[in-house]
Amino acid sequence: MGSTSRPLLSLLCLALLFYSAISEHCNPQDKKVLLKIKQAFNNPYILASWNPNTDCCDWYCVTCDSTSHRINSLTIFAGNLSGQIPPEVGDLPYLTNLEFHKLSNVTGHIQPAIAKLTHLNFLRLSWLNLTGPIPDFVSKLKNLTFIDFAFNQLSGSLPPSLSELPKLGGLHLDRNKLSGPIPSSFGNFPQGLYLFLSHNQLTGSIPSLFAHMDFGYIDLSRNKLEGDASVVFGSNKTIQIVDLSRNLLKFNLSKVVFPKSLTSLDLNHNMIYGGLPVELTTLNLQYLNVSYNRLCGQIPVGGKLQSFDYSNYFHNRCLCGSPLPSCK
């Protein structure tokens, strides 16, 4: 096994190196960008698999397109990551999915370079510690179907231009410090939108254009919204879940026409008056809470209304009947 075996061994090593080089699918430019992102975050443990000597299509937190082998998804969550989202994320031109989630030490503003990611359809920057306003450039990313900026420290007003996203199906802006009114343009979103604006500091009235909007799910709870919310409902709508609790809403519930599709309704802690419409007995309600309002009259008998706890009805002006005490 002397002198003749050494050249064979050398040839084998060269062959292995050559094979590994030609078998790598990762785009070289994408790899350079990812390594810069790793460096910007000070080489965190969660990105330990991002080794320059291996195929980046095999790295943790990323995926490659099966045909072009370009990076199309960058998803980093629940790791020990700190700093600001680096501008290099905008240099991955074929990204369709960008997600930073549950990384409380990620700070700064929403990265402006994201504006370059025109193929993006899923954008989640949630449970971080982002500050500043929601930038207008988000509305230029016309392929977006889902936006989640929830659980941050974002401030300022809601950009009216967000309604210009023609494919949007979900918008999560809850648990921030957003203020001002809900733009009237939010009544022009694609039908069936899931809209989450809860736990902010929003003021003013619910836009009248919501009368023409059929949400799939709407949560406006824990704000300072005033006036009439009946525009959210309607007989021809298909909305399933409505949460308007803990606002300053004031309207006559007796006159509201509820859609047959409604399965969950939370109106607690408002100034809603009137009575409970008998039509509520025809709905397949899984949840109902109208407590802490100014409602009067007997709770209609039937459907699911008597299955809810008395606490879902109490602290009203003169509401009575099961599960509350009987009417006098």
CSV table of N, CA and C in Angstrom, one decimal, residues 81-220:
chain,number,residue,atom,x,y,z
A,81,LEU,N,-31.4,36.0,19.4
A,81,LEU,CA,-31.0,36.9,18.3
A,81,LEU,C,-31.1,38.3,18.8
A,82,SER,N,-30.2,39.1,18.6
A,82,SER,CA,-30.3,40.5,19.0
A,82,SER,C,-29.7,41.5,17.9
A,83,GLY,N,-30.2,42.7,17.9
A,83,GLY,CA,-29.8,43.7,17.0
A,83,GLY,C,-31.0,44.1,16.1
A,84,GLN,N,-30.6,44.8,15.0
A,84,GLN,CA,-31.6,45.2,14.0
A,84,GLN,C,-31.6,44.3,12.8
A,85,ILE,N,-32.8,44.2,12.2
A,85,ILE,CA,-32.9,43.4,11.0
A,85,ILE,C,-32.0,44.1,9.9
A,86,PRO,N,-31.0,43.4,9.4
A,86,PRO,CA,-30.0,44.1,8.5
A,86,PRO,C,-30.6,44.3,7.1
A,87,PRO,N,-30.0,45.4,6.5
A,87,PRO,CA,-30.5,45.7,5.1
A,87,PRO,C,-30.3,44.6,4.1
A,88,GLU,N,-29.4,43.7,4.4
A,88,GLU,CA,-29.1,42.6,3.4
A,88,GLU,C,-30.3,41.7,3.1
A,89,VAL,N,-31.3,41.8,4.0
A,89,VAL,CA,-32.5,40.9,3.7
A,89,VAL,C,-33.1,41.4,2.4
A,90,GLY,N,-32.9,42.6,2.0
A,90,GLY,CA,-33.4,43.1,0.7
A,90,GLY,C,-32.7,42.6,-0.5
A,91,ASP,N,-31.5,42.0,-0.2
A,91,ASP,CA,-30.7,41.5,-1.3
A,91,ASP,C,-30.9,40.0,-1.6
A,92,LEU,N,-32.1,39.5,-1.1
A,92,LEU,CA,-32.5,38.1,-1.5
A,92,LEU,C,-33.7,38.3,-2.4
A,93,PRO,N,-33.5,38.6,-3.7
A,93,PRO,CA,-34.6,39.1,-4.5
A,93,PRO,C,-35.7,38.1,-4.8
A,94,TYR,N,-35.5,36.8,-4.5
A,94,TYR,CA,-36.6,35.8,-4.8
A,94,TYR,C,-37.3,35.4,-3.5
A,95,LEU,N,-37.1,36.1,-2.4
A,95,LEU,CA,-37.9,35.7,-1.2
A,95,LEU,C,-39.4,35.9,-1.4
A,96,THR,N,-40.1,34.8,-1.1
A,96,THR,CA,-41.6,34.9,-1.0
A,96,THR,C,-42.1,34.9,0.4
A,97,ASN,N,-41.2,34.5,1.3
A,97,ASN,CA,-41.6,34.3,2.7
A,97,ASN,C,-40.4,34.9,3.6
A,98,LEU,N,-40.8,35.9,4.4
A,98,LEU,CA,-39.8,36.5,5.4
A,98,LEU,C,-40.4,36.5,6.7
A,99,GLU,N,-39.8,35.9,7.7
A,99,GLU,CA,-40.3,35.8,9.0
A,99,GLU,C,-39.3,35.9,10.1
A,100,PHE,N,-39.5,36.9,11.0
A,100,PHE,CA,-38.7,37.0,12.2
A,100,PHE,C,-39.8,37.0,13.3
A,101,HIS,N,-39.7,36.1,14.2
A,101,HIS,CA,-40.9,35.8,15.2
A,101,HIS,C,-40.3,35.4,16.5
A,102,LYS,N,-40.9,36.0,17.6
A,102,LYS,CA,-40.5,35.7,19.0
A,102,LYS,C,-39.0,35.9,19.2
A,103,LEU,N,-38.6,37.1,18.9
A,103,LEU,CA,-37.2,37.4,19.1
A,103,LEU,C,-37.2,38.8,19.8
A,104,SER,N,-37.3,38.8,21.1
A,104,SER,CA,-37.6,40.1,21.8
A,104,SER,C,-36.4,41.0,21.8
A,105,ASN,N,-35.2,40.6,21.4
A,105,ASN,CA,-34.1,41.5,21.4
A,105,ASN,C,-33.8,42.0,20.0
A,106,VAL,N,-34.7,41.8,19.1
A,106,VAL,CA,-34.6,42.4,17.7
A,106,VAL,C,-35.3,43.7,17.8
A,107,THR,N,-34.5,44.8,17.5
A,107,THR,CA,-35.0,46.2,17.7
A,107,THR,C,-35.0,47.0,16.4
A,108,GLY,N,-35.2,48.3,16.5
A,108,GLY,CA,-35.1,49.1,15.4
A,108,GLY,C,-36.5,49.3,14.7
A,109,HIS,N,-36.4,49.9,13.5
A,109,HIS,CA,-37.6,50.1,12.7
A,109,HIS,C,-37.8,49.0,11.7
A,110,ILE,N,-39.0,48.9,11.1
A,110,ILE,CA,-39.2,47.9,10.0
A,110,ILE,C,-38.2,48.3,8.9
A,111,GLN,N,-37.4,47.3,8.6
A,111,GLN,CA,-36.2,47.5,7.7
A,111,GLN,C,-36.7,48.0,6.3
A,112,PRO,N,-36.2,49.2,5.9
A,112,PRO,CA,-36.7,49.8,4.6
A,112,PRO,C,-36.3,48.9,3.4
A,113,ALA,N,-35.2,48.1,3.5
A,113,ALA,CA,-34.8,47.3,2.4
A,113,ALA,C,-35.8,46.2,2.0
A,114,ILE,N,-36.7,45.9,2.9
A,114,ILE,CA,-37.7,45.0,2.6
A,114,ILE,C,-38.6,45.4,1.3
A,115,ALA,N,-38.5,46.7,1.1
A,115,ALA,CA,-39.3,47.3,-0.1
A,115,ALA,C,-38.8,46.7,-1.4
A,116,LYS,N,-37.6,46.1,-1.4
A,116,LYS,CA,-37.1,45.5,-2.7
A,116,LYS,C,-37.6,44.1,-2.9
A,117,LEU,N,-38.3,43.5,-2.0
A,117,LEU,CA,-38.7,42.1,-2.1
A,117,LEU,C,-40.0,42.0,-2.8
A,118,THR,N,-40.1,42.3,-4.0
A,118,THR,CA,-41.3,42.4,-4.8
A,118,THR,C,-42.1,41.1,-4.9
A,119,HIS,N,-41.4,39.9,-4.7
A,119,HIS,CA,-42.1,38.6,-4.8
A,119,HIS,C,-42.7,38.2,-3.5
A,120,LEU,N,-42.5,39.0,-2.4
A,120,LEU,CA,-42.9,38.6,-1.1
A,120,LEU,C,-44.4,38.4,-1.0
A,121,ASN,N,-44.9,37.3,-0.5
A,121,ASN,CA,-46.3,37.1,-0.2
A,121,ASN,C,-46.6,36.9,1.3
A,122,PHE,N,-45.6,36.5,2.1
A,122,PHE,CA,-45.8,36.3,3.5
A,122,PHE,C,-44.7,37.1,4.3
A,123,LEU,N,-45.2,38.1,5.1
A,123,LEU,CA,-44.3,38.9,5.9
A,123,LEU,C,-44.7,38.9,7.3
A,124,ARG,N,-43.9,38.3,8.2
A,124,ARG,CA,-44.2,38.3,9.6
A,124,ARG,C,-43.0,38.8,10.4
A,125,LEU,N,-43.2,39.9,11.1
A,125,LEU,CA,-42.2,40.5,12.0
A,125,LEU,C,-42.9,40.7,13.3
A,126,SER,N,-43.1,39.7,14.0
A,126,SER,CA,-44.0,39.7,15.2
A,126,SER,C,-43.3,39.2,16.5
A,127,TRP,N,-43.8,39.7,17.6
A,127,TRP,CA,-43.2,39.4,18.9
A,127,TRP,C,-41.7,39.8,18.9
A,128,LEU,N,-41.4,40.9,18.3
A,128,LEU,CA,-40.1,41.5,18.4
A,128,LEU,C,-40.1,42.7,19.3
A,129,ASN,N,-39.2,43.7,19.1
A,129,ASN,CA,-39.3,44.9,19.8
A,129,ASN,C,-39.1,46.1,18.9
A,130,LEU,N,-39.8,46.0,17.8
A,130,LEU,CA,-39.7,47.0,16.7
A,130,LEU,C,-40.4,48.3,17.1
A,131,THR,N,-39.9,49.4,16.8
A,131,THR,CA,-40.5,50.7,17.1
A,131,THR,C,-40.7,51.5,15.8
A,132,GLY,N,-41.2,52.7,15.9
A,132,GLY,CA,-41.5,53.6,14.8
A,132,GLY,C,-42.8,53.3,14.1
A,133,PRO,N,-43.0,53.9,12.9
A,133,PRO,CA,-44.3,53.8,12.2
A,133,PRO,C,-44.3,52.6,11.3
A,134,ILE,N,-45.5,52.2,10.8
A,134,ILE,CA,-45.6,51.3,9.7
A,134,ILE,C,-45.3,52.0,8.4
A,135,PRO,N,-44.3,51.6,7.7
A,135,PRO,CA,-43.9,52.4,6.5
A,135,PRO,C,-44.8,52.2,5.4
A,136,ASP,N,-45.0,53.3,4.6
A,136,ASP,CA,-45.8,53.2,3.4
A,136,ASP,C,-45.4,52.2,2.3
A,137,PHE,N,-44.1,51.9,2.3
A,137,PHE,CA,-43.6,51.0,1.3
A,137,PHE,C,-44.3,49.6,1.3
A,138,VAL,N,-44.8,49.3,2.5
A,138,VAL,CA,-45.5,47.9,2.6
A,138,VAL,C,-46.6,47.8,1.5
A,139,SER,N,-47.2,48.9,1.2
A,139,SER,CA,-48.4,48.8,0.2
A,139,SER,C,-47.9,48.6,-1.2
A,140,LYS,N,-46.6,48.7,-1.4
A,140,LYS,CA,-46.0,48.6,-2.8
A,140,LYS,C,-45.7,47.1,-3.1
A,141,LEU,N,-45.8,46.3,-2.0
A,141,LEU,CA,-45.5,44.8,-2.2
A,141,LEU,C,-46.8,44.1,-2.6
A,142,LYS,N,-47.1,44.2,-3.8
A,142,LYS,CA,-48.5,43.8,-4.3
A,142,LYS,C,-48.8,42.3,-4.2
A,143,ASN,N,-47.8,41.5,-4.0
A,143,ASN,CA,-48.0,40.1,-3.9
A,143,ASN,C,-48.3,39.6,-2.5
A,144,LEU,N,-48.3,40.5,-1.5
A,144,LEU,CA,-48.5,40.1,-0.1
A,144,LEU,C,-49.9,39.6,0.1
A,145,THR,N,-49.9,38.4,0.7
A,145,THR,CA,-51.2,37.8,1.1
A,145,THR,C,-51.4,37.9,2.6
A,146,PHE,N,-50.3,38.1,3.4
A,146,PHE,CA,-50.3,38.0,4.8
A,146,PHE,C,-49.3,38.9,5.4
A,147,ILE,N,-49.7,39.8,6.4
A,147,ILE,CA,-48.8,40.7,7.1
A,147,ILE,C,-49.1,40.5,8.6
A,148,ASP,N,-48.0,40.3,9.3
A,148,ASP,CA,-48.1,40.2,10.8
A,148,ASP,C,-47.0,41.1,11.4
A,149,PHE,N,-47.4,42.2,12.0
A,149,PHE,CA,-46.5,43.1,12.8
A,149,PHE,C,-46.9,43.1,14.2
A,150,ALA,N,-47.6,42.1,14.7
A,150,ALA,CA,-48.2,42.1,16.1
A,150,ALA,C,-47.1,42.0,17.1
A,151,PHE,N,-47.5,42.4,18.3
A,151,PHE,CA,-46.6,42.3,19.5
A,151,PHE,C,-45.3,43.0,19.3
A,152,ASN,N,-45.4,44.3,19.0
A,152,ASN,CA,-44.2,45.1,18.9
A,152,ASN,C,-44.5,46.4,19.6
A,153,GLN,N,-43.7,47.5,19.3
A,153,GLN,CA,-43.9,48.8,19.9
A,153,GLN,C,-44.1,49.8,18.8
A,154,LEU,N,-44.7,49.4,17.8
A,154,LEU,CA,-45.0,50.3,16.6
A,154,LEU,C,-45.9,51.4,17.0
A,155,SER,N,-45.7,52.6,16.5
A,155,SER,CA,-46.5,53.8,16.8
A,155,SER,C,-46.9,54.5,15.6
A,156,GLY,N,-47.6,55.6,15.8
A,156,GLY,CA,-48.1,56.4,14.6
A,156,GLY,C,-49.4,55.9,14.2
A,157,SER,N,-49.8,56.3,13.0
A,157,SER,CA,-51.2,56.0,12.5
A,157,SER,C,-51.1,54.8,11.5
A,158,LEU,N,-52.3,54.3,11.2
A,158,LEU,CA,-52.5,53.2,10.3
A,158,LEU,C,-52.4,53.8,8.8
A,159,PRO,N,-51.4,53.3,8.0
A,159,PRO,CA,-51.3,53.8,6.7
A,159,PRO,C,-52.5,53.4,5.8
A,160,PRO,N,-53.3,54.4,5.3
A,160,PRO,CA,-54.4,54.2,4.4
A,160,PRO,C,-54.1,53.3,3.2
A,161,SER,N,-52.8,53.4,2.8
A,161,SER,CA,-52.4,52.7,1.5
A,161,SER,C,-52.4,51.2,1.7
A,162,LEU,N,-52.5,50.7,2.9
A,162,LEU,CA,-52.5,49.2,3.1
A,162,LEU,C,-53.6,48.5,2.3
A,163,SER,N,-54.7,49.3,2.2
A,163,SER,CA,-55.9,48.7,1.5
A,163,SER,C,-55.6,48.5,0.0
A,164,GLU,N,-54.5,49.0,-0.5
A,164,GLU,CA,-54.2,48.9,-1.9
A,164,GLU,C,-53.5,47.5,-2.3
A,165,LEU,N,-53.4,46.7,-1.3
A,165,LEU,CA,-52.8,45.3,-1.5
A,165,LEU,C,-53.9,44.4,-2.0
A,166,PRO,N,-53.9,44.0,-3.3
A,166,PRO,CA,-55.0,43.3,-3.9
A,166,PRO,C,-55.2,41.9,-3.4
A,167,LYS,N,-54.2,41.3,-2.9
A,167,LYS,CA,-54.2,39.9,-2.5
A,167,LYS,C,-54.3,39.6,-1.0
A,168,LEU,N,-54.3,40.7,-0.2
A,168,LEU,CA,-54.2,40.5,1.2
A,168,LEU,C,-55.3,39.7,1.8
A,169,GLY,N,-55.0,38.7,2.6
A,169,GLY,CA,-56.0,37.9,3.3
A,169,GLY,C,-56.0,38.0,4.8
A,170,GLY,N,-54.8,38.5,5.4
A,170,GLY,CA,-54.6,38.6,6.8
A,170,GLY,C,-53.8,39.8,7.2
A,171,LEU,N,-54.2,40.6,8.1
A,171,LEU,CA,-53.5,41.8,8.6
A,171,LEU,C,-53.5,41.8,10.1
A,172,HIS,N,-52.4,41.6,10.7
A,172,HIS,CA,-52.2,41.6,12.1
A,172,HIS,C,-51.4,42.7,12.6
A,173,LEU,N,-52.0,43.7,13.1
A,173,LEU,CA,-51.3,44.9,13.7
A,173,LEU,C,-51.6,45.1,15.2
A,174,ASP,N,-52.1,44.0,15.8
A,174,ASP,CA,-52.5,44.1,17.2
A,174,ASP,C,-51.3,44.2,18.1
A,175,ARG,N,-51.6,44.6,19.4
A,175,ARG,CA,-50.6,44.7,20.4
A,175,ARG,C,-49.4,45.6,20.1
A,176,ASN,N,-49.8,46.8,19.7
A,176,ASN,CA,-48.7,47.8,19.4
A,176,ASN,C,-49.2,49.1,20.1
A,177,LYS,N,-48.7,50.2,19.6
A,177,LYS,CA,-49.0,51.5,20.2
A,177,LYS,C,-49.5,52.5,19.1
A,178,LEU,N,-50.3,51.9,18.2
A,178,LEU,CA,-50.8,52.6,17.1
A,178,LEU,C,-52.0,53.5,17.5
A,179,SER,N,-52.1,54.7,16.9
A,179,SER,CA,-53.0,55.7,17.4
A,179,SER,C,-53.7,56.3,16.1
A,180,GLY,N,-54.7,57.2,16.5
A,180,GLY,CA,-55.5,57.8,15.4
A,180,GLY,C,-56.6,56.9,14.9
A,181,PRO,N,-57.3,57.4,13.9
A,181,PRO,CA,-58.5,56.7,13.4
A,181,PRO,C,-58.2,55.5,12.5
A,182,ILE,N,-59.2,54.6,12.3
A,182,ILE,CA,-59.1,53.6,11.3
A,182,ILE,C,-59.4,54.3,10.0
A,183,PRO,N,-58.5,54.2,9.0
A,183,PRO,CA,-58.7,54.9,7.7
A,183,PRO,C,-60.0,54.4,7.0
A,184,SER,N,-60.7,55.3,6.4
A,184,SER,CA,-61.9,54.9,5.7
A,184,SER,C,-61.6,53.9,4.5
A,185,SER,N,-60.3,54.0,4.0
A,185,SER,CA,-59.9,53.1,3.0
A,185,SER,C,-59.9,51.7,3.4
A,186,PHE,N,-59.8,51.4,4.7
A,186,PHE,CA,-59.8,50.0,5.2
A,186,PHE,C,-61.2,49.3,4.8
A,187,GLY,N,-62.1,50.0,4.3
A,187,GLY,CA,-63.3,49.4,3.8
A,187,GLY,C,-63.2,48.9,2.4
A,188,ASN,N,-62.0,49.1,1.8
A,188,ASN,CA,-61.8,48.7,0.5
A,188,ASN,C,-60.8,47.5,0.4
A,189,PHE,N,-60.6,46.8,1.5
A,189,PHE,CA,-59.7,45.6,1.5
A,189,PHE,C,-60.4,44.5,0.7
A,190,PRO,N,-59.6,43.5,0.2
A,190,PRO,CA,-60.3,42.3,-0.4
A,190,PRO,C,-61.3,41.7,0.6
A,191,GLN,N,-62.4,41.2,0.1
A,191,GLN,CA,-63.4,40.6,0.9
A,191,GLN,C,-62.8,39.3,1.6
A,192,GLY,N,-63.3,39.1,2.8
A,192,GLY,CA,-62.9,37.9,3.6
A,192,GLY,C,-61.6,38.2,4.4
A,193,LEU,N,-61.1,39.4,4.4
A,193,LEU,CA,-59.9,39.7,5.2
A,193,LEU,C,-60.1,39.4,6.7
A,194,TYR,N,-59.0,38.9,7.3
A,194,TYR,CA,-58.9,38.7,8.7
A,194,TYR,C,-58.1,39.9,9.2
A,195,LEU,N,-58.8,40.8,10.0
A,195,LEU,CA,-58.2,42.1,10.4
A,195,LEU,C,-58.1,42.1,11.9
A,196,PHE,N,-56.9,42.3,12.4
A,196,PHE,CA,-56.6,42.3,13.9
A,196,PHE,C,-55.9,43.7,14.2
A,197,LEU,N,-56.7,44.5,14.9
A,197,LEU,CA,-56.2,45.8,15.3
A,197,LEU,C,-56.3,46.0,16.8
A,198,SER,N,-56.5,45.0,17.6
A,198,SER,CA,-56.7,45.1,19.0
A,198,SER,C,-55.5,45.5,19.8
A,199,HIS,N,-55.8,46.0,21.1
A,199,HIS,CA,-54.7,46.4,22.0
A,199,HIS,C,-53.8,47.5,21.4
A,200,ASN,N,-54.4,48.5,20.9
A,200,ASN,CA,-53.7,49.7,20.4
A,200,ASN,C,-54.4,50.9,21.1
A,201,GLN,N,-54.2,52.1,20.5
A,201,GLN,CA,-54.8,53.3,21.0
A,201,GLN,C,-55.6,54.0,20.0
A,202,LEU,N,-56.3,53.2,19.2
A,202,LEU,CA,-57.1,53.8,18.1
A,202,LEU,C,-58.3,54.5,18.6
A,203,THR,N,-58.6,55.6,17.9
A,203,THR,CA,-59.7,56.5,18.3
A,203,THR,C,-60.6,56.7,17.1
A,204,GLY,N,-61.7,57.5,17.4
A,204,GLY,CA,-62.7,57.8,16.3
A,204,GLY,C,-63.7,56.7,16.1
A,205,SER,N,-64.4,56.8,15.0
A,205,SER,CA,-65.5,55.9,14.7
A,205,SER,C,-65.0,54.8,13.7
A,206,ILE,N,-65.8,53.7,13.7
A,206,ILE,CA,-65.6,52.6,12.7
A,206,ILE,C,-66.0,53.1,11.4
A,207,PRO,N,-65.2,53.1,10.3
A,207,PRO,CA,-65.6,53.6,9.0
A,207,PRO,C,-66.9,53.1,8.5
A,208,SER,N,-67.7,54.0,7.9
A,208,SER,CA,-69.0,53.6,7.4
A,208,SER,C,-68.8,52.7,6.2
A,209,LEU,N,-67.7,52.7,5.5
A,209,LEU,CA,-67.4,51.8,4.4
A,209,LEU,C,-67.3,50.4,4.8
A,210,PHE,N,-67.2,50.1,6.1
A,210,PHE,CA,-67.2,48.7,6.6
A,210,PHE,C,-68.6,48.1,6.3
A,211,ALA,N,-69.6,48.9,6.0
A,211,ALA,CA,-70.9,48.3,5.7
A,211,ALA,C,-70.8,47.5,4.4
A,212,HIS,N,-69.8,47.8,3.5
A,212,HIS,CA,-69.7,47.2,2.2
A,212,HIS,C,-68.5,46.1,2.3
A,213,MET,N,-68.0,45.9,3.5
A,213,MET,CA,-66.8,45.1,3.6
A,213,MET,C,-67.3,43.8,4.4
A,214,ASP,N,-66.9,42.6,3.8
A,214,ASP,CA,-67.3,41.4,4.5
A,214,ASP,C,-66.0,40.7,5.0
A,215,PHE,N,-65.7,41.0,6.3
A,215,PHE,CA,-64.5,40.4,6.9
A,215,PHE,C,-64.8,38.9,7.2
A,216,GLY,N,-63.7,38.2,7.3
A,216,GLY,CA,-63.8,36.8,7.8
A,216,GLY,C,-63.7,36.8,9.3
A,217,TYR,N,-62.9,37.7,9.8
A,217,TYR,CA,-62.6,37.8,11.3
A,217,TYR,C,-62.2,39.2,11.5
A,218,ILE,N,-62.8,39.9,12.5
A,218,ILE,CA,-62.4,41.2,12.8
A,218,ILE,C,-62.3,41.4,14.3
A,219,ASP,N,-61.1,41.9,14.8
A,219,ASP,CA,-60.8,42.1,16.2
A,219,ASP,C,-60.4,43.6,16.4
A,220,LEU,N,-61.2,44.4,16.9
A,220,LEU,CA,-60.9,45.8,17.2
A,220,LEU,C,-60.9,46.1,18.7
